[in-house]
Amino acid sequence: MDMPRAPRVRKMLSFSVMTPYYSEETVYSKNDLEVENEDGVSIIYYLQKIYPDEWNNFMERIECKKDSEVWERDDNILQLRHWASLRGQTLCRTVRGMMYYRRALKLQAFLDMANEKEILDGYKAVTVPSEEDKKSHRSLYASLEAVADMKFTYIATCQNYGNQKRSGDRRATDILNLMVNNPSLRVAFIDEVEEREGGKVQKVYYSVLVKAVDNHDQEIYRIKLPGPAKLGEGKPENQNHAIIFTRGEALQAIDMNQDNYLEEALKMRNLLEEFNEDHGVRRPTILGVREHIFTGSVSSLAWFMSNQETSFVTIGQRVLARPLKVRFHYGHPDVFDRIFHITRGGMSKASCGIHLSEDIFAGFNSTLRRGNITHHEYIQVGKGRDVGLNQISLFEAKVACGNGEQILSRDVYRLGHRYDFFRMLSFYFTTIGFYTSSMIVVLTSYAFLYGKLYLSLSGFEAAIVKFAKRKGEDTLMAAIASQSIVQIGLLTTLPMVMEIGLERGFRTALGDFIIMQLQLAPVFFTFSLGTKMHYFGRTLLHGGAKYRATGRGFVVRHEKFADNYRMYSRSHFVKGIELTILLICYMIYGAATPDSAAYALLSWSMWFLVCSWLFAPFLFNPSGFEWQKIVEDWDDWTKWISNRGGIGVPSNKSWESWWDEEQEHLQHTGIIGRICEILLSLRFFIYQYGIVYHLNVARGDKGIMVYALSWIVIVAVMVILKIVSLGRKRFSADFQLMFRLLKLFLFIGAVVCLALMFTLLSLTVGDIFASLLAFLPTAWAIIQIAQACRPLVKGIGMWGSVKALARGYEYLMAVVIFTPVAILAWFPFVSEFQTRLLFNQAFSRGLQIQRILAGGKKHKQS
């Protein structure tokens, strides 16, 4: 926390702040605030409940006694829009926060330059002078403005501002109003103009800087670009085209969802002096700054993310910078040595795909070019984080994909080769090694369970247990009954507890830790582990990393099951069902667990993993266990999965379109990626190979013919699906009756076959359930291999059958996931408990009342 002495404002280093912006929310409109979701909850109602004291202060400030009076006057509506926007993650809030730098510099310059009389008159006499003070303080006021302009520049790089202005977008008007209200704000954007050159009309691109003059934007600079500026990743391209408009020795990178505080802005002079301080062999090139996460009070998930991010930007980066010396730039409010970076390739790398996590490459670039990155905690900047499960999962997916691409980059290769041994290990475990370790943890769990499955199905486990009992080998029995414990949720909270203990006392840290456990934080962190593993592994195998817009709104609406299914089907649901089948098979055929208590002790952590992956999207979804929502969600999901795809049909309207989109990475992967996908799918065949020998139909026969004959079931299913597919093409449009008769005959044939097997082959009901455990994984393996070999499968005309098989599998998987949720939704207290788990008590109570009002409105309308 040691802080250099601050120089006079005239002698301090000048700096610029740059904020990239695309089309996010600038200022909430009146309609945005008023519109209600299906629960009757609007943004303004939500803000009233989570900020009750601030709402009362606002009502007192505008002299309104009732909420309805706010909407009666235009000036009140404008103030209300800004009040709400300053509590969201909007550009308005970021601009307000960054402009505190200018206010702080003017105040500090006043203390430097004012004489004794002017100091006694006060700062307001200069900045907000009366008619009498205007003449006496005019020169000082002009000097303060000039010094602030020389030392501070703020540029919002609103890349799409030109197009928004031409199309009449409301956001362009809001950006212009921000420039009018903040005269020192500058906006940089890319202008696309059609010009005639050599008799041909062609599109020309300019990088333009504008400011506000007389309530209009006035052009300052226009620089012609050699070609389109949007060739690579969006955010780094946005930064790179505008960096030429910045001034001064330092440049602070600020995201669009950040904020600042006046008391922190007063310390900027001290921070900039760090460039002149002794920090070892090399002078600093990036000054790391800690963050204050201001979204922690919105919901329990936002609080989890707030604590996680706070521990990373404090105790995490503190250790990375010193003693490990492997801190990089992580998209946080770091201050760059502007001259150093613009002469060494800029502050952003923008190649499409590989530079998806563009921020950390700025740190790689700085370190490789003999730079030094430090970390300072005596100053902080506000930061907003994702507050809903879907937003958080998209962010985690983006970061995981970015780490997958980093493994393939030359920057990581060069750093790994040029670091000394200890810094190399630190670098590995604090970047890509974290994701590699997370993936290995989950793969180890899979290997453990598949090993248990093999031992139980092959009879080895029963033989070993029998041998150990006969010989009295307790250690052998203990080894066979070993368990795999996956408690990522508990380990992830440890850095948070340490940092809260350091800053606010260990009693507070212990209390927060207990509350987090009661609010099911381990479920959330275990679910996040699945997200990281899936997208990191997919990027390593197939590439295809892409930017995922998370959205920064308030999460007050219920996410439909169809949306959650599309997002989590491959990353969590499929893997959760696979682990469920593994655990059920081991429960049935395992010999090391003679009773249910022993089985529970052996597998409880794996069941926790399964439940987290399958049911966290319901648990952390507003109204996730409300019966009416459950019914509506199921109707919506069945419509979606039944809808036929086609050209131009989006993925959120049709299962077929989504399924094709979900397999897009396999169409662009290489031969090694396809081979790896096929090899990974082969594990599903072990179920059928092991279980068929335990069926009563097998009659104890252990020959290979039992396994070979079991494939008749798979072939029969594929033939039936092929007949149905052909029948749908030929009869479904014009001969509906024929098509229905065809399906009836197939159903009767299947029933007759089952009856014959019951009578002739001693088939039992238990065999049918065991067969499901055997053949469902085989069907999924066939689907996965067919997707990896799509051209070949289409060539032999079996793609329609594979698609029908996949649709049936998805339907069955949704039923398995949805049934426990529907059962819990029968009990009203479950929904109430979930609401109180997600939100604070005041909002929970208000949400219940508002639901009743919304229900009354619907009843009245019907």
mmCIF file with all atom_site columns, C-alpha atoms in Angstrom, residues 149-268:
data_model
loop_
_atom_site.group_PDB
_atom_site.id
_atom_site.type_symbol
_atom_site.label_atom_id
_atom_site.label_alt_id
_atom_site.label_comp_id
_atom_site.label_asym_id
_atom_site.label_entity_id
_atom_site.label_seq_id
_atom_site.pdbx_PDB_ins_code
_atom_site.Cartn_x
_atom_site.Cartn_y
_atom_site.Cartn_z
_atom_site.occupancy
_atom_site.B_iso_or_equiv
_atom_site.pdbx_formal_charge
_atom_site.auth_seq_id
_atom_site.auth_comp_id
_atom_site.auth_asym_id
_atom_site.auth_atom_id
_atom_site.pdbx_PDB_model_num
ATOM 1   C CA . ASP A 1 149 ? -7.474  19.506 -20.513 1.00 0.00 ? 149 ASP A CA 1
ATOM 2   C CA . MET A 1 150 ? -3.694  19.221 -20.839 1.00 0.00 ? 150 MET A CA 1
ATOM 3   C CA . LYS A 1 151 ? -3.390  16.391 -18.320 1.00 0.00 ? 151 LYS A CA 1
ATOM 4   C CA . PHE A 1 152 ? -6.513  14.337 -19.043 1.00 0.00 ? 152 PHE A CA 1
ATOM 5   C CA . THR A 1 153 ? -8.232  13.076 -22.206 1.00 0.00 ? 153 THR A CA 1
ATOM 6   C CA . TYR A 1 154 ? -11.224 10.747 -22.314 1.00 0.00 ? 154 TYR A CA 1
ATOM 7   C CA . ILE A 1 155 ? -12.190 8.936  -25.521 1.00 0.00 ? 155 ILE A CA 1
ATOM 8   C CA . ALA A 1 156 ? -15.166 6.626  -25.899 1.00 0.00 ? 156 ALA A CA 1
ATOM 9   C CA . THR A 1 157 ? -14.523 4.470  -28.978 1.00 0.00 ? 157 THR A CA 1
ATOM 10  C CA . CYS A 1 158 ? -18.140 4.028  -30.117 1.00 0.00 ? 158 CYS A CA 1
ATOM 11  C CA . GLN A 1 159 ? -17.249 1.959  -33.174 1.00 0.00 ? 159 GLN A CA 1
ATOM 12  C CA . ASN A 1 160 ? -20.762 1.934  -34.654 1.00 0.00 ? 160 ASN A CA 1
ATOM 13  C CA . TYR A 1 161 ? -21.766 5.528  -33.845 1.00 0.00 ? 161 TYR A CA 1
ATOM 14  C CA . GLY A 1 162 ? -21.792 6.613  -37.513 1.00 0.00 ? 162 GLY A CA 1
ATOM 15  C CA . ASN A 1 163 ? -24.181 3.845  -38.563 1.00 0.00 ? 163 ASN A CA 1
ATOM 16  C CA . GLN A 1 164 ? -26.354 4.403  -35.481 1.00 0.00 ? 164 GLN A CA 1
ATOM 17  C CA . LYS A 1 165 ? -26.629 8.102  -36.275 1.00 0.00 ? 165 LYS A CA 1
ATOM 18  C CA . ARG A 1 166 ? -27.607 7.467  -39.909 1.00 0.00 ? 166 ARG A CA 1
ATOM 19  C CA . SER A 1 167 ? -30.233 4.894  -38.929 1.00 0.00 ? 167 SER A CA 1
ATOM 20  C CA . GLY A 1 168 ? -31.755 7.127  -36.260 1.00 0.00 ? 168 GLY A CA 1
ATOM 21  C CA . ASP A 1 169 ? -30.849 4.784  -33.418 1.00 0.00 ? 169 ASP A CA 1
ATOM 22  C CA . ARG A 1 170 ? -31.745 6.082  -29.943 1.00 0.00 ? 170 ARG A CA 1
ATOM 23  C CA . ARG A 1 171 ? -28.251 5.171  -28.727 1.00 0.00 ? 171 ARG A CA 1
ATOM 24  C CA . ALA A 1 172 ? -26.673 7.757  -31.063 1.00 0.00 ? 172 ALA A CA 1
ATOM 25  C CA . THR A 1 173 ? -28.821 10.481 -29.477 1.00 0.00 ? 173 THR A CA 1
ATOM 26  C CA . ASP A 1 174 ? -27.863 9.265  -26.000 1.00 0.00 ? 174 ASP A CA 1
ATOM 27  C CA . ILE A 1 175 ? -24.144 9.356  -26.916 1.00 0.00 ? 175 ILE A CA 1
ATOM 28  C CA . LEU A 1 176 ? -24.546 12.904 -28.258 1.00 0.00 ? 176 LEU A CA 1
ATOM 29  C CA . ASN A 1 177 ? -26.255 13.929 -25.000 1.00 0.00 ? 177 ASN A CA 1
ATOM 30  C CA . LEU A 1 178 ? -23.315 12.473 -23.069 1.00 0.00 ? 178 LEU A CA 1
ATOM 31  C CA . MET A 1 179 ? -20.929 14.637 -25.126 1.00 0.00 ? 179 MET A CA 1
ATOM 32  C CA . VAL A 1 180 ? -23.119 17.718 -24.545 1.00 0.00 ? 180 VAL A CA 1
ATOM 33  C CA . ASN A 1 181 ? -23.223 17.112 -20.770 1.00 0.00 ? 181 ASN A CA 1
ATOM 34  C CA . ASN A 1 182 ? -19.477 16.340 -20.657 1.00 0.00 ? 182 ASN A CA 1
ATOM 35  C CA . PRO A 1 183 ? -17.757 18.854 -22.993 1.00 0.00 ? 183 PRO A CA 1
ATOM 36  C CA . SER A 1 184 ? -14.327 17.216 -22.614 1.00 0.00 ? 184 SER A CA 1
ATOM 37  C CA . LEU A 1 185 ? -15.616 13.812 -23.768 1.00 0.00 ? 185 LEU A CA 1
ATOM 38  C CA . ARG A 1 186 ? -14.492 12.754 -27.250 1.00 0.00 ? 186 ARG A CA 1
ATOM 39  C CA . VAL A 1 187 ? -16.067 9.993  -29.336 1.00 0.00 ? 187 VAL A CA 1
ATOM 40  C CA . ALA A 1 188 ? -14.122 7.997  -31.933 1.00 0.00 ? 188 ALA A CA 1
ATOM 41  C CA . PHE A 1 189 ? -15.929 5.873  -34.509 1.00 0.00 ? 189 PHE A CA 1
ATOM 42  C CA . ILE A 1 190 ? -15.436 4.212  -37.887 1.00 0.00 ? 190 ILE A CA 1
ATOM 43  C CA . ASP A 1 191 ? -17.248 5.970  -40.704 1.00 0.00 ? 191 ASP A CA 1
ATOM 44  C CA . GLU A 1 192 ? -18.175 4.042  -43.849 1.00 0.00 ? 192 GLU A CA 1
ATOM 45  C CA . VAL A 1 193 ? -18.507 6.310  -46.894 1.00 0.00 ? 193 VAL A CA 1
ATOM 46  C CA . GLU A 1 194 ? -19.165 5.469  -50.548 1.00 0.00 ? 194 GLU A CA 1
ATOM 47  C CA . GLU A 1 195 ? -16.808 7.454  -52.801 1.00 0.00 ? 195 GLU A CA 1
ATOM 48  C CA . ARG A 1 196 ? -16.267 7.473  -56.551 1.00 0.00 ? 196 ARG A CA 1
ATOM 49  C CA . GLU A 1 197 ? -12.705 6.688  -57.629 1.00 0.00 ? 197 GLU A CA 1
ATOM 50  C CA . GLY A 1 198 ? -11.773 6.062  -61.245 1.00 0.00 ? 198 GLY A CA 1
ATOM 51  C CA . GLY A 1 199 ? -15.400 5.810  -62.328 1.00 0.00 ? 199 GLY A CA 1
ATOM 52  C CA . LYS A 1 200 ? -16.201 3.164  -59.703 1.00 0.00 ? 200 LYS A CA 1
ATOM 53  C CA . VAL A 1 201 ? -18.141 3.591  -56.500 1.00 0.00 ? 201 VAL A CA 1
ATOM 54  C CA . GLN A 1 202 ? -16.424 1.880  -53.606 1.00 0.00 ? 202 GLN A CA 1
ATOM 55  C CA . LYS A 1 203 ? -16.716 1.912  -49.859 1.00 0.00 ? 203 LYS A CA 1
ATOM 56  C CA . VAL A 1 204 ? -14.031 3.888  -48.008 1.00 0.00 ? 204 VAL A CA 1
ATOM 57  C CA . TYR A 1 205 ? -13.396 3.684  -44.264 1.00 0.00 ? 205 TYR A CA 1
ATOM 58  C CA . TYR A 1 206 ? -12.380 6.550  -42.001 1.00 0.00 ? 206 TYR A CA 1
ATOM 59  C CA . SER A 1 207 ? -11.447 6.742  -38.338 1.00 0.00 ? 207 SER A CA 1
ATOM 60  C CA . VAL A 1 208 ? -13.209 9.847  -37.023 1.00 0.00 ? 208 VAL A CA 1
ATOM 61  C CA . LEU A 1 209 ? -13.002 11.812 -33.760 1.00 0.00 ? 209 LEU A CA 1
ATOM 62  C CA . VAL A 1 210 ? -15.863 14.152 -32.790 1.00 0.00 ? 210 VAL A CA 1
ATOM 63  C CA . LYS A 1 211 ? -16.830 16.462 -29.923 1.00 0.00 ? 211 LYS A CA 1
ATOM 64  C CA . ALA A 1 212 ? -20.032 18.309 -28.993 1.00 0.00 ? 212 ALA A CA 1
ATOM 65  C CA . VAL A 1 213 ? -20.482 21.944 -30.067 1.00 0.00 ? 213 VAL A CA 1
ATOM 66  C CA . ASP A 1 214 ? -23.860 23.726 -29.747 1.00 0.00 ? 214 ASP A CA 1
ATOM 67  C CA . ASN A 1 215 ? -25.704 20.457 -29.117 1.00 0.00 ? 215 ASN A CA 1
ATOM 68  C CA . HIS A 1 216 ? -24.291 18.883 -32.285 1.00 0.00 ? 216 HIS A CA 1
ATOM 69  C CA . ASP A 1 217 ? -21.261 16.691 -32.924 1.00 0.00 ? 217 ASP A CA 1
ATOM 70  C CA . GLN A 1 218 ? -18.361 18.435 -34.640 1.00 0.00 ? 218 GLN A CA 1
ATOM 71  C CA . GLU A 1 219 ? -15.596 16.569 -36.432 1.00 0.00 ? 219 GLU A CA 1
ATOM 72  C CA . ILE A 1 220 ? -12.065 17.087 -35.125 1.00 0.00 ? 220 ILE A CA 1
ATOM 73  C CA . TYR A 1 221 ? -9.996  14.543 -37.063 1.00 0.00 ? 221 TYR A CA 1
ATOM 74  C CA . ARG A 1 222 ? -10.732 12.206 -39.970 1.00 0.00 ? 222 ARG A CA 1
ATOM 75  C CA . ILE A 1 223 ? -8.107  9.599  -40.894 1.00 0.00 ? 223 ILE A CA 1
ATOM 76  C CA . LYS A 1 224 ? -8.501  7.416  -43.969 1.00 0.00 ? 224 LYS A CA 1
ATOM 77  C CA . LEU A 1 225 ? -7.988  3.717  -43.282 1.00 0.00 ? 225 LEU A CA 1
ATOM 78  C CA . PRO A 1 226 ? -6.353  1.326  -45.782 1.00 0.00 ? 226 PRO A CA 1
ATOM 79  C CA . GLY A 1 227 ? -9.337  -1.046 -45.618 1.00 0.00 ? 227 GLY A CA 1
ATOM 80  C CA . PRO A 1 228 ? -12.127 -2.333 -43.393 1.00 0.00 ? 228 PRO A CA 1
ATOM 81  C CA . ALA A 1 229 ? -11.334 -1.945 -39.683 1.00 0.00 ? 229 ALA A CA 1
ATOM 82  C CA . LYS A 1 230 ? -13.453 -4.903 -38.606 1.00 0.00 ? 230 LYS A CA 1
ATOM 83  C CA . LEU A 1 231 ? -11.343 -7.795 -39.875 1.00 0.00 ? 231 LEU A CA 1
ATOM 84  C CA . GLY A 1 232 ? -10.483 -9.350 -36.518 1.00 0.00 ? 232 GLY A CA 1
ATOM 85  C CA . GLU A 1 233 ? -11.995 -9.449 -33.042 1.00 0.00 ? 233 GLU A CA 1
ATOM 86  C CA . GLY A 1 234 ? -14.339 -6.550 -32.343 1.00 0.00 ? 234 GLY A CA 1
ATOM 87  C CA . LYS A 1 235 ? -13.056 -5.037 -29.103 1.00 0.00 ? 235 LYS A CA 1
ATOM 88  C CA . PRO A 1 236 ? -9.307  -4.948 -29.953 1.00 0.00 ? 236 PRO A CA 1
ATOM 89  C CA . GLU A 1 237 ? -10.061 -3.548 -33.420 1.00 0.00 ? 237 GLU A CA 1
ATOM 90  C CA . ASN A 1 238 ? -12.132 -0.882 -31.709 1.00 0.00 ? 238 ASN A CA 1
ATOM 91  C CA . GLN A 1 239 ? -9.225  0.015  -29.415 1.00 0.00 ? 239 GLN A CA 1
ATOM 92  C CA . ASN A 1 240 ? -6.584  -0.074 -32.129 1.00 0.00 ? 240 ASN A CA 1
ATOM 93  C CA . HIS A 1 241 ? -8.320  2.333  -34.502 1.00 0.00 ? 241 HIS A CA 1
ATOM 94  C CA . ALA A 1 242 ? -8.817  4.934  -31.729 1.00 0.00 ? 242 ALA A CA 1
ATOM 95  C CA . ILE A 1 243 ? -5.455  4.746  -29.946 1.00 0.00 ? 243 ILE A CA 1
ATOM 96  C CA . ILE A 1 244 ? -4.073  7.382  -32.337 1.00 0.00 ? 244 ILE A CA 1
ATOM 97  C CA . PHE A 1 245 ? -6.467  9.935  -30.844 1.00 0.00 ? 245 PHE A CA 1
ATOM 98  C CA . THR A 1 246 ? -5.159  9.467  -27.283 1.00 0.00 ? 246 THR A CA 1
ATOM 99  C CA . ARG A 1 247 ? -2.562  11.795 -25.757 1.00 0.00 ? 247 ARG A CA 1
ATOM 100 C CA . GLY A 1 248 ? -0.053  11.812 -22.938 1.00 0.00 ? 248 GLY A CA 1
ATOM 101 C CA . GLU A 1 249 ? 2.441   9.382  -21.468 1.00 0.00 ? 249 GLU A CA 1
ATOM 102 C CA . ALA A 1 250 ? -0.077  6.947  -19.932 1.00 0.00 ? 250 ALA A CA 1
ATOM 103 C CA . LEU A 1 251 ? -3.236  5.223  -21.152 1.00 0.00 ? 251 LEU A CA 1
ATOM 104 C CA . GLN A 1 252 ? -5.840  3.573  -18.941 1.00 0.00 ? 252 GLN A CA 1
ATOM 105 C CA . ALA A 1 253 ? -7.973  0.798  -20.448 1.00 0.00 ? 253 ALA A CA 1
ATOM 106 C CA . ILE A 1 254 ? -11.539 0.989  -19.123 1.00 0.00 ? 254 ILE A CA 1
ATOM 107 C CA . ASP A 1 255 ? -14.333 -1.405 -20.098 1.00 0.00 ? 255 ASP A CA 1
ATOM 108 C CA . MET A 1 256 ? -17.867 -0.248 -20.775 1.00 0.00 ? 256 MET A CA 1
ATOM 109 C CA . ASN A 1 257 ? -19.237 -1.717 -17.536 1.00 0.00 ? 257 ASN A CA 1
ATOM 110 C CA . GLN A 1 258 ? -16.947 0.127  -15.130 1.00 0.00 ? 258 GLN A CA 1
ATOM 111 C CA . ASP A 1 259 ? -17.312 3.028  -12.731 1.00 0.00 ? 259 ASP A CA 1
ATOM 112 C CA . ASN A 1 260 ? -15.068 5.339  -10.748 1.00 0.00 ? 260 ASN A CA 1
ATOM 113 C CA . TYR A 1 261 ? -15.156 7.273  -7.486  1.00 0.00 ? 261 TYR A CA 1
ATOM 114 C CA . LEU A 1 262 ? -13.961 10.798 -6.733  1.00 0.00 ? 262 LEU A CA 1
ATOM 115 C CA . GLU A 1 263 ? -11.849 9.725  -3.752  1.00 0.00 ? 263 GLU A CA 1
ATOM 116 C CA . GLU A 1 264 ? -10.033 7.215  -5.974  1.00 0.00 ? 264 GLU A CA 1
ATOM 117 C CA . ALA A 1 265 ? -9.550  9.750  -8.786  1.00 0.00 ? 265 ALA A CA 1
ATOM 118 C CA . LEU A 1 266 ? -7.668  11.979 -6.313  1.00 0.00 ? 266 LEU A CA 1
ATOM 119 C CA . LYS A 1 267 ? -4.920  9.307  -6.135  1.00 0.00 ? 267 LYS A CA 1
ATOM 120 C CA . MET A 1 268 ? -4.268  9.154  -9.888  1.00 0.00 ? 268 MET A CA 1
#
